[in-house]
Short mmCIF file of C-alpha atoms in Angstrom, two decimals:
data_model
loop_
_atom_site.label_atom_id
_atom_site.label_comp_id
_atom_site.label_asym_id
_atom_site.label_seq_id
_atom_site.Cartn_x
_atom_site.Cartn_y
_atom_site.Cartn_z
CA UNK A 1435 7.48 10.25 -36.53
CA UNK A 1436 9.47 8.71 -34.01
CA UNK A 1437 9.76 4.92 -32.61
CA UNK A 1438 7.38 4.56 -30.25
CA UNK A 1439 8.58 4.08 -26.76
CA UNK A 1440 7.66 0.80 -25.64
CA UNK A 1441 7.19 0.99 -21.94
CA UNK A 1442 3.79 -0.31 -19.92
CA UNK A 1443 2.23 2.63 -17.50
CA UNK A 1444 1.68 2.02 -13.85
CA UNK A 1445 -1.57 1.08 -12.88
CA UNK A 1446 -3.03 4.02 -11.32
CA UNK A 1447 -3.97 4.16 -7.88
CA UNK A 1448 -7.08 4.12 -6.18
CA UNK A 1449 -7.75 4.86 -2.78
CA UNK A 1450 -7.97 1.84 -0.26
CA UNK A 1451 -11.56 2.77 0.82
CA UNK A 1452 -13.10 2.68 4.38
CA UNK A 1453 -12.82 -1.11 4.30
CA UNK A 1454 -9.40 -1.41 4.05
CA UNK A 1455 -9.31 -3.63 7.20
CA UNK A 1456 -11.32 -6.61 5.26
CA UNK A 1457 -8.38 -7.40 3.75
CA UNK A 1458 -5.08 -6.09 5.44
CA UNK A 1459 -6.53 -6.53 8.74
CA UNK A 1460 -9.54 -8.74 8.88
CA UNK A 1461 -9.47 -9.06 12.46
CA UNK A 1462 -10.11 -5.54 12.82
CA UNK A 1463 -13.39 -5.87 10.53
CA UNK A 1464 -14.62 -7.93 12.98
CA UNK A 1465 -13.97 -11.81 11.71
CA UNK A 1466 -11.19 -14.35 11.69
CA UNK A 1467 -10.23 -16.09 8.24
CA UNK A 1468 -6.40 -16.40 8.02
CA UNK A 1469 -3.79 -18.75 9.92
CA UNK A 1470 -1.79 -15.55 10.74
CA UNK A 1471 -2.20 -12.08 9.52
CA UNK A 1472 0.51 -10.14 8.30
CA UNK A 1473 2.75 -6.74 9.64
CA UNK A 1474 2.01 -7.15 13.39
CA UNK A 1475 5.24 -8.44 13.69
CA UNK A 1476 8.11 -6.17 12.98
CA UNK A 1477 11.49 -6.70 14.41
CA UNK A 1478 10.91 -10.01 15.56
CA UNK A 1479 12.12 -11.70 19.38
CA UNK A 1480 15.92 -12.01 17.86
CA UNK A 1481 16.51 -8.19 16.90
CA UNK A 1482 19.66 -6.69 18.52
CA UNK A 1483 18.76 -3.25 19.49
CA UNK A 1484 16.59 -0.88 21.62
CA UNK A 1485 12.81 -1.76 22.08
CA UNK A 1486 10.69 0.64 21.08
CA UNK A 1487 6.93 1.91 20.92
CA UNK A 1488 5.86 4.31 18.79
CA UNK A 1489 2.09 5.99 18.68
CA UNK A 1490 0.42 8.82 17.02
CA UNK A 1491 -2.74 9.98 15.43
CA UNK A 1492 -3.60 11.15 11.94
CA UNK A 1493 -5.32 14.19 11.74
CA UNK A 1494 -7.75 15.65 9.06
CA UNK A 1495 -7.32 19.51 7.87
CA UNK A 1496 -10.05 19.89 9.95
CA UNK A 1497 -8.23 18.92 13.30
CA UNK A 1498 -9.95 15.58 13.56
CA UNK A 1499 -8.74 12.61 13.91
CA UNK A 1500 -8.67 9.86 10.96
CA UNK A 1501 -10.36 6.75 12.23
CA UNK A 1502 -9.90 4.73 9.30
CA UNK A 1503 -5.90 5.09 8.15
CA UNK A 1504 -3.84 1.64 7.62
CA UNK A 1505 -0.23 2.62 8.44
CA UNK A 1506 2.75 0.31 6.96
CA UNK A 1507 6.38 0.66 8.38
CA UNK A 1508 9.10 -0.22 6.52
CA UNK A 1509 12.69 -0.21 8.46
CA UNK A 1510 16.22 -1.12 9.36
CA UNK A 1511 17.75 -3.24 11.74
CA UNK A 1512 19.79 -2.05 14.62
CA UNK A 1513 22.84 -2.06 12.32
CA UNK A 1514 21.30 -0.46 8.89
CA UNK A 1515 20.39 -3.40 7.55
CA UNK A 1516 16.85 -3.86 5.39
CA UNK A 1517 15.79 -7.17 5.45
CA UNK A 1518 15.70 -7.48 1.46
CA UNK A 1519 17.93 -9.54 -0.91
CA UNK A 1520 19.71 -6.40 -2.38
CA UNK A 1521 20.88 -5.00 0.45
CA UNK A 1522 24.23 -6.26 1.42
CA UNK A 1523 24.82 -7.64 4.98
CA UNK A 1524 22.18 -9.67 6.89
CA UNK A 1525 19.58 -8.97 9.61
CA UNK A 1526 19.02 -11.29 12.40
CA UNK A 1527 16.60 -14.46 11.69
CA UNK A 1528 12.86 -13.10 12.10
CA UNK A 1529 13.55 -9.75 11.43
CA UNK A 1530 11.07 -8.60 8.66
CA UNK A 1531 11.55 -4.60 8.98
CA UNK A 1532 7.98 -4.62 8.12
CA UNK A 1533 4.81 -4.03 9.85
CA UNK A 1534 0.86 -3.04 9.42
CA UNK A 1535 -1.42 -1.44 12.10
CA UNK A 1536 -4.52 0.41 12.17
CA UNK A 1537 -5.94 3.46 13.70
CA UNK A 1538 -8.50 2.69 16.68
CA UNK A 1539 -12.10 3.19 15.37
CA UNK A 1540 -13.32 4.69 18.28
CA UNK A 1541 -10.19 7.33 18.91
CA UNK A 1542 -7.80 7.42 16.04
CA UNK A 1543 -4.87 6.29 18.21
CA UNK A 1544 -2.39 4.20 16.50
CA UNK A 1545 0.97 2.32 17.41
CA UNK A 1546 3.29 -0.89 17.15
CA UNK A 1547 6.14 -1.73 18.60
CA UNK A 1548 9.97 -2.52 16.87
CA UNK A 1549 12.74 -1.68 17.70
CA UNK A 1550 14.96 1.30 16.72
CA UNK A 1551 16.87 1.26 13.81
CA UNK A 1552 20.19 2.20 12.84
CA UNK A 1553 21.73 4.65 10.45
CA UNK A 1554 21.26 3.31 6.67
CA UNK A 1555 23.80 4.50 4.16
CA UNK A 1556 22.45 6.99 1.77
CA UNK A 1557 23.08 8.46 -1.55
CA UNK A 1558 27.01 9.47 -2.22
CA UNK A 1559 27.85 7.51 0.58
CA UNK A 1560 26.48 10.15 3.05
CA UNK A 1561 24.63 7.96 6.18
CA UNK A 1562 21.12 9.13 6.65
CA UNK A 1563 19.68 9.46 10.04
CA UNK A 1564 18.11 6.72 11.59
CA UNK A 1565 14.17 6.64 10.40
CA UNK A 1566 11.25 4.38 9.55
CA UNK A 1567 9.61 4.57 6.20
CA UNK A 1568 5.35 4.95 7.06
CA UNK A 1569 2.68 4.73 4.04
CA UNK A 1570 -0.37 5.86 5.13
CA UNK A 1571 -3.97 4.57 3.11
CA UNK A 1572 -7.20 5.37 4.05
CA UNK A 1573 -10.87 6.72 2.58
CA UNK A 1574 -10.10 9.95 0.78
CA UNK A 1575 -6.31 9.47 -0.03
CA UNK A 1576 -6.37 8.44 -3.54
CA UNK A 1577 -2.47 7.56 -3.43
CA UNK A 1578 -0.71 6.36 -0.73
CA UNK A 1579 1.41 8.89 1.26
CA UNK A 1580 4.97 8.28 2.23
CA UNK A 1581 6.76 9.70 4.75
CA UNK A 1582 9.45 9.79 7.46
CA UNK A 1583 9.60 9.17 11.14
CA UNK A 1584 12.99 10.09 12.73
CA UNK A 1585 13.53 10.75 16.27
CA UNK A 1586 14.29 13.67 18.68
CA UNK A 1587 16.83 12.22 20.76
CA UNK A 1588 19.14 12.00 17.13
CA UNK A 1589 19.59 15.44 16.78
CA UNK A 1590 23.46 15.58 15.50
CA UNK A 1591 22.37 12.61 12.81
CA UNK A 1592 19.14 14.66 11.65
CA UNK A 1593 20.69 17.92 11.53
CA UNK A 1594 23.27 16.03 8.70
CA UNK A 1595 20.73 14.05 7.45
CA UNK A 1596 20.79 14.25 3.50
CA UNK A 1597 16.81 13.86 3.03
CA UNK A 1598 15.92 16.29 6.13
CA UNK A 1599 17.85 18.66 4.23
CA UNK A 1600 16.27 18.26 1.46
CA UNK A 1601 13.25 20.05 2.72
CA UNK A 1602 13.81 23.53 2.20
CA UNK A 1603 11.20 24.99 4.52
CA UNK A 1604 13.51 24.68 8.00
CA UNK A 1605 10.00 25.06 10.15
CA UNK A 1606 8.70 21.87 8.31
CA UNK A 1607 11.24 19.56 9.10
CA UNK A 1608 10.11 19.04 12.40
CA UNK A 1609 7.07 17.54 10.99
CA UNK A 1610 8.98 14.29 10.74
CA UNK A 1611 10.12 14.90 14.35
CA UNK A 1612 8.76 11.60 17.14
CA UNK A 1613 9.18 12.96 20.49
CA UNK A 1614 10.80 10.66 22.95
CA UNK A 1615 8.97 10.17 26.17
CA UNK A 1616 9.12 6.78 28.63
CA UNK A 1617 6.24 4.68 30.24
CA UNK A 1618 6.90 2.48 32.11
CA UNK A 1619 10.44 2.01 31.46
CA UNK A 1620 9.56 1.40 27.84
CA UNK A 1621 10.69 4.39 25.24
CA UNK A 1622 7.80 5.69 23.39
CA UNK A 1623 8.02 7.95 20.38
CA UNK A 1624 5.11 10.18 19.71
CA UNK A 1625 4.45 10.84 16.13
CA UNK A 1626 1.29 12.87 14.91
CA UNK A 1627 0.40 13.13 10.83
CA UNK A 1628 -1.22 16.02 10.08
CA UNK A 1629 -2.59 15.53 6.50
CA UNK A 1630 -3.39 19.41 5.46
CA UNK A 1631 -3.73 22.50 7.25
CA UNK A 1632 -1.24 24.01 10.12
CA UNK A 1633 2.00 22.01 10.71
CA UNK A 1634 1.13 19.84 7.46
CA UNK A 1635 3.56 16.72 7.67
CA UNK A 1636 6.19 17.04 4.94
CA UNK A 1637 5.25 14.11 2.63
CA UNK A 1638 7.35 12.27 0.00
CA UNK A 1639 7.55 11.06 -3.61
CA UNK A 1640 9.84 8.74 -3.52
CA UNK B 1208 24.32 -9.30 -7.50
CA UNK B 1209 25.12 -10.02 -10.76
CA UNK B 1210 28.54 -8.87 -11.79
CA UNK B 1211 26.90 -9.33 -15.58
CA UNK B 1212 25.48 -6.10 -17.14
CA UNK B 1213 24.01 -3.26 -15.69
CA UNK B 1214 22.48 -3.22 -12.39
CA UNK B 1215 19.00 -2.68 -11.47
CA UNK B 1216 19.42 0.90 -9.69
CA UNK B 1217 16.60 3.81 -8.94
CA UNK B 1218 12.78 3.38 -10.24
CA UNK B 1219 11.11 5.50 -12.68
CA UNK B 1220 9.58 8.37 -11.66
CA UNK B 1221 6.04 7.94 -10.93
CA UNK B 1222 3.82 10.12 -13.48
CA UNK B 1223 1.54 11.54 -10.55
CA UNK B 1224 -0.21 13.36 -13.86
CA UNK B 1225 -2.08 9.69 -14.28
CA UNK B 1226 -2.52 8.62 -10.98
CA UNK B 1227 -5.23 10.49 -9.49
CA UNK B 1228 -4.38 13.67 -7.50
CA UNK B 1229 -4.60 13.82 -3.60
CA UNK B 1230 -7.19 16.54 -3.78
CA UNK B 1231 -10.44 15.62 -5.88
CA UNK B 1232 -13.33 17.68 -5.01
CA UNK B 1233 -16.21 15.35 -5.77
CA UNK B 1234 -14.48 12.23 -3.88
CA UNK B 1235 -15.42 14.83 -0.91
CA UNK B 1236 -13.66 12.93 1.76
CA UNK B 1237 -10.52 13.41 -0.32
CA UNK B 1238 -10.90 17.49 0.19
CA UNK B 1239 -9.75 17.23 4.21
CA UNK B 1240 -7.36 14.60 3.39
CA UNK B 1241 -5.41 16.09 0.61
CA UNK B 1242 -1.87 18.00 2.01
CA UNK B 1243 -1.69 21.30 -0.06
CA UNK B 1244 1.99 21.49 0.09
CA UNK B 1245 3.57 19.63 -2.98
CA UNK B 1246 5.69 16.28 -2.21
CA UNK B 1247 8.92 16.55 -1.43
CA UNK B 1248 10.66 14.59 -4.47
CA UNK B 1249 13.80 11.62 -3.18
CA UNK B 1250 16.04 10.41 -5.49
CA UNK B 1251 16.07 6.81 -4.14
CA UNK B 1252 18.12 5.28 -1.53
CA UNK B 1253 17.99 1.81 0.07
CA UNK B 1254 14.54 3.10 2.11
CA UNK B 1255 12.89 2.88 -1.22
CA UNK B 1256 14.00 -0.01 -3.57
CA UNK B 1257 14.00 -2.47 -0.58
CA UNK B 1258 11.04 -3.60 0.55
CA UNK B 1259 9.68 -6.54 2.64
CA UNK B 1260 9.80 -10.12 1.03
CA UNK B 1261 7.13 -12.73 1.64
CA UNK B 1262 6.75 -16.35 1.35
CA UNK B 1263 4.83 -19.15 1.25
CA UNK B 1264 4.76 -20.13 4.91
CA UNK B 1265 3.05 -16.64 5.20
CA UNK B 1266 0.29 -17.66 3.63
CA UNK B 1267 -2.32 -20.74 3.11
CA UNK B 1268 -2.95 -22.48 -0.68
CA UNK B 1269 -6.56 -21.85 0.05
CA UNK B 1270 -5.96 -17.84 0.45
CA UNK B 1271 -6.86 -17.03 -3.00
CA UNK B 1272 -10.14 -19.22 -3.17
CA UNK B 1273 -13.04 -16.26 -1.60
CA UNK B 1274 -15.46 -19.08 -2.43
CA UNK B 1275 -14.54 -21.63 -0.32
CA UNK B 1276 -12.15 -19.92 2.17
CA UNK B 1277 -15.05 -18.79 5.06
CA UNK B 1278 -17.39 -20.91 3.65
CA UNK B 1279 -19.01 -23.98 5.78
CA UNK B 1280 -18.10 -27.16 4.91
CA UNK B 1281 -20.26 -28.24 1.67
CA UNK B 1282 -21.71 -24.43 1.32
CA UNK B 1283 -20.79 -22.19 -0.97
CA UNK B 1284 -21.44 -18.10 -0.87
CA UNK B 1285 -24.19 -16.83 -3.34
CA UNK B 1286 -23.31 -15.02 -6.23
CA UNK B 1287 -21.88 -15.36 -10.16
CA UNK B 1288 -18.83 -17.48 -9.78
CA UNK B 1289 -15.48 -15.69 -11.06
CA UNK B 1290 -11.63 -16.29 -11.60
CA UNK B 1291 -9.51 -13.25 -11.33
CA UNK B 1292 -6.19 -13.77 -13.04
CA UNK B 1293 -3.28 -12.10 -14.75
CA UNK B 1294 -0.31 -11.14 -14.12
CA UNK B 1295 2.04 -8.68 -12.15
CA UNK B 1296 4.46 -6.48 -14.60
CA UNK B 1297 6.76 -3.06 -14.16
CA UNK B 1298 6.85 -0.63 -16.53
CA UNK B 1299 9.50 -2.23 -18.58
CA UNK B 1300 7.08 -5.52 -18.82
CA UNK B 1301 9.16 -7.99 -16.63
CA UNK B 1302 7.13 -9.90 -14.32
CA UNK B 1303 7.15 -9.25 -10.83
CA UNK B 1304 7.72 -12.53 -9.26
CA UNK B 1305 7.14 -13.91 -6.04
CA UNK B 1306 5.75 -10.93 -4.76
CA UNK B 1307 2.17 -10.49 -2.38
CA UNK B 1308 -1.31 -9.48 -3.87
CA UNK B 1309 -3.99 -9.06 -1.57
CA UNK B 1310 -7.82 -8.27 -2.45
CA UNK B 1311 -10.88 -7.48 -0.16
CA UNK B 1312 -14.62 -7.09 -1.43
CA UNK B 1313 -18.20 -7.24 -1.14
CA UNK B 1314 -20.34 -9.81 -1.50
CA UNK B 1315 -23.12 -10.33 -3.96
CA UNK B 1316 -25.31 -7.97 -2.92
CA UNK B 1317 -23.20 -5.45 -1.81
CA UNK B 1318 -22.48 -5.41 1.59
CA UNK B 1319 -18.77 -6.05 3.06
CA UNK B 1320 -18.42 -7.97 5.62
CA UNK B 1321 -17.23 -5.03 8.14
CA UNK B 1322 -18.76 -4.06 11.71
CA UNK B 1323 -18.55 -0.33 10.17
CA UNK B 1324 -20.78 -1.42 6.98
CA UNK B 1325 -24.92 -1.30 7.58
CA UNK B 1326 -26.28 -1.29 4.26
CA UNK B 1327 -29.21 -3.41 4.37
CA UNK B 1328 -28.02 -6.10 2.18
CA UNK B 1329 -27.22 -8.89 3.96
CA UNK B 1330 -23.92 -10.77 4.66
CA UNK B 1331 -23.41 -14.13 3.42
CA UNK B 1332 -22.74 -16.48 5.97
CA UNK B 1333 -20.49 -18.29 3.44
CA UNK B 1334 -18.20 -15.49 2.41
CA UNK B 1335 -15.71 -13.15 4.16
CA UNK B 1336 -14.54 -11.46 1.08
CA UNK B 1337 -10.74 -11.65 1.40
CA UNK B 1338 -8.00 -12.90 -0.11
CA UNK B 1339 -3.90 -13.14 -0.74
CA UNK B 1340 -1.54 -15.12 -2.97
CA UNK B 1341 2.34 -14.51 -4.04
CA UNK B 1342 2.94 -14.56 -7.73
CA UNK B 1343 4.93 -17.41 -9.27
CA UNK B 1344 7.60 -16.91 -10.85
CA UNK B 1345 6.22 -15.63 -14.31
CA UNK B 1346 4.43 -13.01 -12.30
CA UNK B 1347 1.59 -14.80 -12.59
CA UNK B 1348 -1.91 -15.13 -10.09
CA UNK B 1349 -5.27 -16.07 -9.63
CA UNK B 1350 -8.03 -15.78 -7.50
CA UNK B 1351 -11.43 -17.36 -7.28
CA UNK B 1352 -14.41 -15.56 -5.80
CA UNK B 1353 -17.73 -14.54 -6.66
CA UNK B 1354 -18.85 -10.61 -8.53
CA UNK B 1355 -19.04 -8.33 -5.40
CA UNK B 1356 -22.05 -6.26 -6.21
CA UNK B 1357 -22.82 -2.22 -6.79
CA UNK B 1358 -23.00 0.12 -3.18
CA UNK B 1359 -24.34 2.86 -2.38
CA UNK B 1360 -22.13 4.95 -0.47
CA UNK B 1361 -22.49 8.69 1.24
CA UNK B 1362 -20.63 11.13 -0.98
CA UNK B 1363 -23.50 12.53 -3.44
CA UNK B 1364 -26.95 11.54 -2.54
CA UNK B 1365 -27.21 8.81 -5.11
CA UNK B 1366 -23.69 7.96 -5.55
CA UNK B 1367 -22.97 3.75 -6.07
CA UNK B 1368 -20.08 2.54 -6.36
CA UNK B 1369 -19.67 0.61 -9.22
CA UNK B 1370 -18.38 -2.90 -8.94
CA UNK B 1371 -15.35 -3.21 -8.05
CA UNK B 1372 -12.42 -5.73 -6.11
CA UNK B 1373 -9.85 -3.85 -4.16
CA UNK B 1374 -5.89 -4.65 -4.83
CA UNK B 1375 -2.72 -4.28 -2.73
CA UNK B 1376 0.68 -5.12 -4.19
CA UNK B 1377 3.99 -5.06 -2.76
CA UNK B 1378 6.10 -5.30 -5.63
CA UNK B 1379 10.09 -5.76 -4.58
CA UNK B 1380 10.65 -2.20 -2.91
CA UNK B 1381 8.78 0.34 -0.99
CA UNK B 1382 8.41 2.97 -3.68
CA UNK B 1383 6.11 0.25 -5.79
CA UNK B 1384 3.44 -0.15 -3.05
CA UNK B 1385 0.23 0.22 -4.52
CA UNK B 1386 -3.24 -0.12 -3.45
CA UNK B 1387 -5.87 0.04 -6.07
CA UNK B 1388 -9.24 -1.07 -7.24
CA UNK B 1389 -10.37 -3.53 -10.29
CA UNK B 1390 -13.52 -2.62 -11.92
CA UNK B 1391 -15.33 -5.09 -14.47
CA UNK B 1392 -15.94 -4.45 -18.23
CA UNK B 1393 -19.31 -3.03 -19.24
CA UNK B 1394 -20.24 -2.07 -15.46
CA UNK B 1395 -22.79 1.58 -16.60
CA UNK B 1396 -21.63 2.77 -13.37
CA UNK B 1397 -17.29 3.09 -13.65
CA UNK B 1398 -18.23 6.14 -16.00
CA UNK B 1399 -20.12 8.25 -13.27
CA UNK B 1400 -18.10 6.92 -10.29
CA UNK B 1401 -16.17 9.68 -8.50
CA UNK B 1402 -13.34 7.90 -7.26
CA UNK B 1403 -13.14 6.17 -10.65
CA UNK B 1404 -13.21 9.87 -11.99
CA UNK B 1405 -10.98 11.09 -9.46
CA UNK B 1406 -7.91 9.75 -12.18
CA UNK B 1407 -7.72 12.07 -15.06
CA UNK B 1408 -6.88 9.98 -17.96
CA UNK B 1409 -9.51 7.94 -19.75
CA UNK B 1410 -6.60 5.42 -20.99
CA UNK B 1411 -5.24 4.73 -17.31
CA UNK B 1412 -9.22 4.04 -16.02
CA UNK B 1413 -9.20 1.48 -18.91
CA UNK B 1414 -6.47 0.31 -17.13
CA UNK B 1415 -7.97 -0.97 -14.06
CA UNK B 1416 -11.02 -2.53 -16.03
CA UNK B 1417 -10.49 -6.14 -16.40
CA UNK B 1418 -11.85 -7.89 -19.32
CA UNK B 1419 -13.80 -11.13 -19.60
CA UNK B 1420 -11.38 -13.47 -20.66
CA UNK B 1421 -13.91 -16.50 -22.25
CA UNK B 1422 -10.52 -18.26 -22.51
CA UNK B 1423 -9.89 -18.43 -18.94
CA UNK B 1424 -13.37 -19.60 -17.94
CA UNK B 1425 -13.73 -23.37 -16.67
CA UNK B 1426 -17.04 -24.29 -18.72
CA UNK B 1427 -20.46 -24.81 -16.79
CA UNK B 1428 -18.31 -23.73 -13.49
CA UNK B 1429 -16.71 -20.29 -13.14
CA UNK B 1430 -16.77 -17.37 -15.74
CA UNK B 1431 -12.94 -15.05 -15.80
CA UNK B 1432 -11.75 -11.81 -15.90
CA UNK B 1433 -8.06 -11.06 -16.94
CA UNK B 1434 -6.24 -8.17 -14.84
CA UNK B 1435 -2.74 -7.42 -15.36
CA UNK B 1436 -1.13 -4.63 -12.85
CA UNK B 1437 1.70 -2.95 -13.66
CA UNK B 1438 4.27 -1.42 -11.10
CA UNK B 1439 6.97 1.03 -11.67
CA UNK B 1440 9.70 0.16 -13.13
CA UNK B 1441 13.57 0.54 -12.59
CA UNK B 1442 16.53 2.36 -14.35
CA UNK B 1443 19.25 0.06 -15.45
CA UNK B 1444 22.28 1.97 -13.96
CA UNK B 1445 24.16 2.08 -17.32
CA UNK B 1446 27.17 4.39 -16.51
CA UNK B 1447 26.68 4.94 -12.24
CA UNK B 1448 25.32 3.34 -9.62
CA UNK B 1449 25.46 5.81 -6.52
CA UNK B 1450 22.82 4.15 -4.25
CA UNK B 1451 25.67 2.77 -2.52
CA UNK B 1452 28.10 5.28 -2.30
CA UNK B 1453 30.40 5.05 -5.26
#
C-alpha cells in the first residue's frame, strides 16, 4: 500500500445541448432577461490595432452545416497582451480579449468582430504567431473543442510558429489557416471548422 | 506575482479517459460531430492559463434568483422551489474565486424556454430559466430556481432526458472552460440517459449528481441541493518556470 494521492478529479464534461443559447445567449432563444449579455464585445472602442471581422461555418462530417455551435474567442491585444492578471504588461481600458457568438439558425454562418492581435510570447521564449484561441460547444460535442485561428497574410510568423509545428501532418496545418479577403474596406478573415471527415480541423488539448 | 514560493505554472493534464469521449454512438448526434483524428496535445503557454476575468458590474444581484428574475411582479413560476449551492474547486481543492458560473434550464414541466423547443408542455410565463453569479472569494455560489422537469428528446424513440441544470464555468484560464450538466439524486432516469452514459466512469457520473443537502434548505420555503465542481488544477513550478521564456 501506498499513501493515497489526495487530489479532487475534474468534473466531467457534458455537452452544452441544443439550448445552449438560454443561457450564454438568451437573446438568441428568443427573450430578453439580462442588463447586458456577455462576449459580444471583444476588443472594445479603445484597442490599438487593425479592425477586423472574422466569419466561418462549422461543418458536420456529413458536409452540413452546424446550426447550433456557441463559439468563444479568447485573444491578445495588438501588442501580445491577454487581458488577465498574470500576464505582465497591460491592455488598453475595455479590452476584454474575450467574446461569445452563435451560429445563425437558419444558415450556420457565424462571425464577430475584434481586432487583430499581436504575436504572444511562447514557450522557451520562442514568439508564437499571432492567433485567437476558439472553443466550440454545441449538441453532440460532449467536450468542448479548442482550437486555433491564425491568419494567411502571416505567413513568415506561422511558418516559425512553435504550435503550428507541432502538428506533424504538414497538409493539416492549413486547417487553422483564415483567409484574408476585404468588404467594404473592412478585412475579413474566413475561417471554416470542419469537425470530422475531409480537411478535419486540427483540434487541441490544451 | 508573488516572489514567495513556487509559482502557479502549467495545469494538469486533463484525464480525457473520464470525461466522456467525442465520439459516443448512442448520443447519435455526437457520431457526425466527433473529429477522428486524435488532439493535438500543447504544453501550455499564455493562450491557455489566461483567460477572461469578470466582475460584478457584469452582472445583476438578482442573476442567480431563476424564480424571481423573469417573473411578473408578485408572480412566481410553478414548480418545487430549489437552492443550488456549493462551491467551485481545482483539482488540488483550492477554491476558485471570483470566477463566472452560468446555468440554463427547463421549467417544471419540461419545456425550455427556446423558439427551437415545441414539446407540448407549456412555458411558464414567470420563468426564463437562466442564470449567472461570480463566486466569492471562498469559491463559493448559489442559485435559486425551481426542479426543471424530465424531456423527451429525439435520439432513441423513447429517450428522456433525465433532470438535469446545465453549467458553464470559466475558471481563471482558458484550458479550465467547462460546460457541463447537474443531475439530481435519485432521478430513475440518469442511469439510462445516453449523454449521462456517454462518460465512462460510474464514479465521475456520481460526480455531477448533486445531493439534497436538508442542511441548506430554508424550512417551509425552498428545499437544496449541494454541487461542488471541480476544475483542473495547476502544477506548482517547483524547479522551472518556462512559460515565459526562462
Amino acid at each position: 500500500m501506498v499513501q493515497k494521492l489526495d487530489y479532487l478529479k475534474e468534473s466531467p464534461s457534458q455537452t452544452a445541448g441544443p439550448y445552449v443559447h438560454i443561457g450564454l445567449a438568451p437573446g438568441a432563444a428568443g427573450f430578453d432577461i439580462y442588463r447586458q449579455e456577455l462576449g459580444w464585445d471583444i476588443a472594445g472602442p479603445n484597442a490599438k490595432g487593425e479592425r477586423i471581422r472574422v466569419e466561418g461555418i462549422v461543418i458536420d462530417g456529413t458536409g452540413n452545416p452546424v446550426k447550433d455551435v456557441l463559439l468563444e474567442a479568447w485573444q491578445a491585444n495588438a501588442d501580445g497582451i491577454y487581458a488577465h492578471p498574470e500576464h505582465p504588461g497591460d491592455v488598453e481600458e475595455g479590452f476584454r480579449g474575450w467574446g461569445r457568438v452563435i451560429t445563425d439558425f437558419d444558415t450556420g454562418e457565424w462571425g464577430f468582430d475584434t481586432i487583430k492581435p499581436g504575436s504572444v510570447m511562447g514557450r522557451d521564449g520562442r514568439p508564437m504567431a499571432p492567433h485567437i484561441n476558439l472553443w466550440i460547444v454545441a449538441r453532440g460535442i460532449n467536450i468542448g473543442l479548442n482550437t486555433r485561428l491564425y491568419f494567411d497574410d502571416e505567413a513568415e510568423a506561422n511558418a516559425k510558429d512553435p504550435v503550428i509545428n507541432l502538428i506533424e501532418w504538414e497538409t493539416r496545418r492549413k486547417t487553422l489557416i483564415a483567409t484574408r479577403s476585404d468588404r467594404d474596406g473592412v478585412p475579413v478573415y474566413r475561417f471554416d471548422i470542419r469537425l470530422q471527415g475531409d480537411g478535419e480541423t486540427v483540434f487541441f488539448d490544451i | 506575482m508573488s516572489t514567495q514560493g513556487p509559482k502557479p505554472g502549467e495545469f494538469y493534464q486533463r484525464d480525457r479517459t473520464w470525461h466522456p469521449p467525442a465520439f459516443a454512438r448512442d448520443y447519435k448526434t455526437s457520431v457526425a460531430r466527433s473529429p477522428q483524428y486524435s488532439l493535438i496535445s500543447l504544453q501550455n503557454s499564455m493562450s491557455e492559463i489566461t483567460g477572461p476575468v469578470f466582475g460584478h458590474n457584469d452582472i445583476d444581484p438578482i442573476d442567480n434568483d431563476l424564480i424571481a428574475n423573469y417573473a411578473k411582479p408578485g408572480e412566481s413560476p410553478i414548480g418545487e422551489r430549489i437552492i443550488v449551492h456549493g462551491r467551485v474547486l481545482d483539482e488540488n481543492g483550492r477554491p476558485v474565486p471570483n470566477t463566472l458560473v452560468e446555468v440554463w434550464q427547463a421549467n417544471a414541466g419540461g419545456r425550455y424556454r427556446h423558439k427551437k423547443d415545441t414539446y407540448l408542455a407549456p412555458i411558464d410565463p414567470n420563468f426564463g430559466g437562466c442564470g449567472r453569479t461570480l463566486t466569492d472569494e471562498n469559491g463559493y455560489y448559489y442559485f435559486r430556481t425551481v426542479k426543471p422537469g424530465a424531456y423527451p428528446w429525439r435520439n432513441w424513440v423513447n429517450d428522456w432526458r433525465p433532470a438535469h441544470i446545465h453549467v458553464s464555468v470559466f475558471g481563471s484560464g482558458f484550458a479550465q472552460r467547462l460546460i457541463t450538466q447537474m443531475y439530481f439524486e435519485g432521478d430513475p432516469l440518469i442511469a439510462s440517459c445516453p449523454i449521462v452514459n456517454t462518460i465512462p466512469d460510474k464514479a465521475a457520473i456520481g460526480q455531477l449528481i448533486a445531493a439534497l443537502d436538508r442542511n441548506a434548505t430554508i424550512p417551509l420555503d425552498t428545499i437544496a441541493y449541494k454541487f461542488d465542481i471541480v476544475l483542473r488544477g495547476r502544477r506548482s513550478t517547483l524547479f522551472e518556470n518556462r512559460l515565459e521564456g526562462n
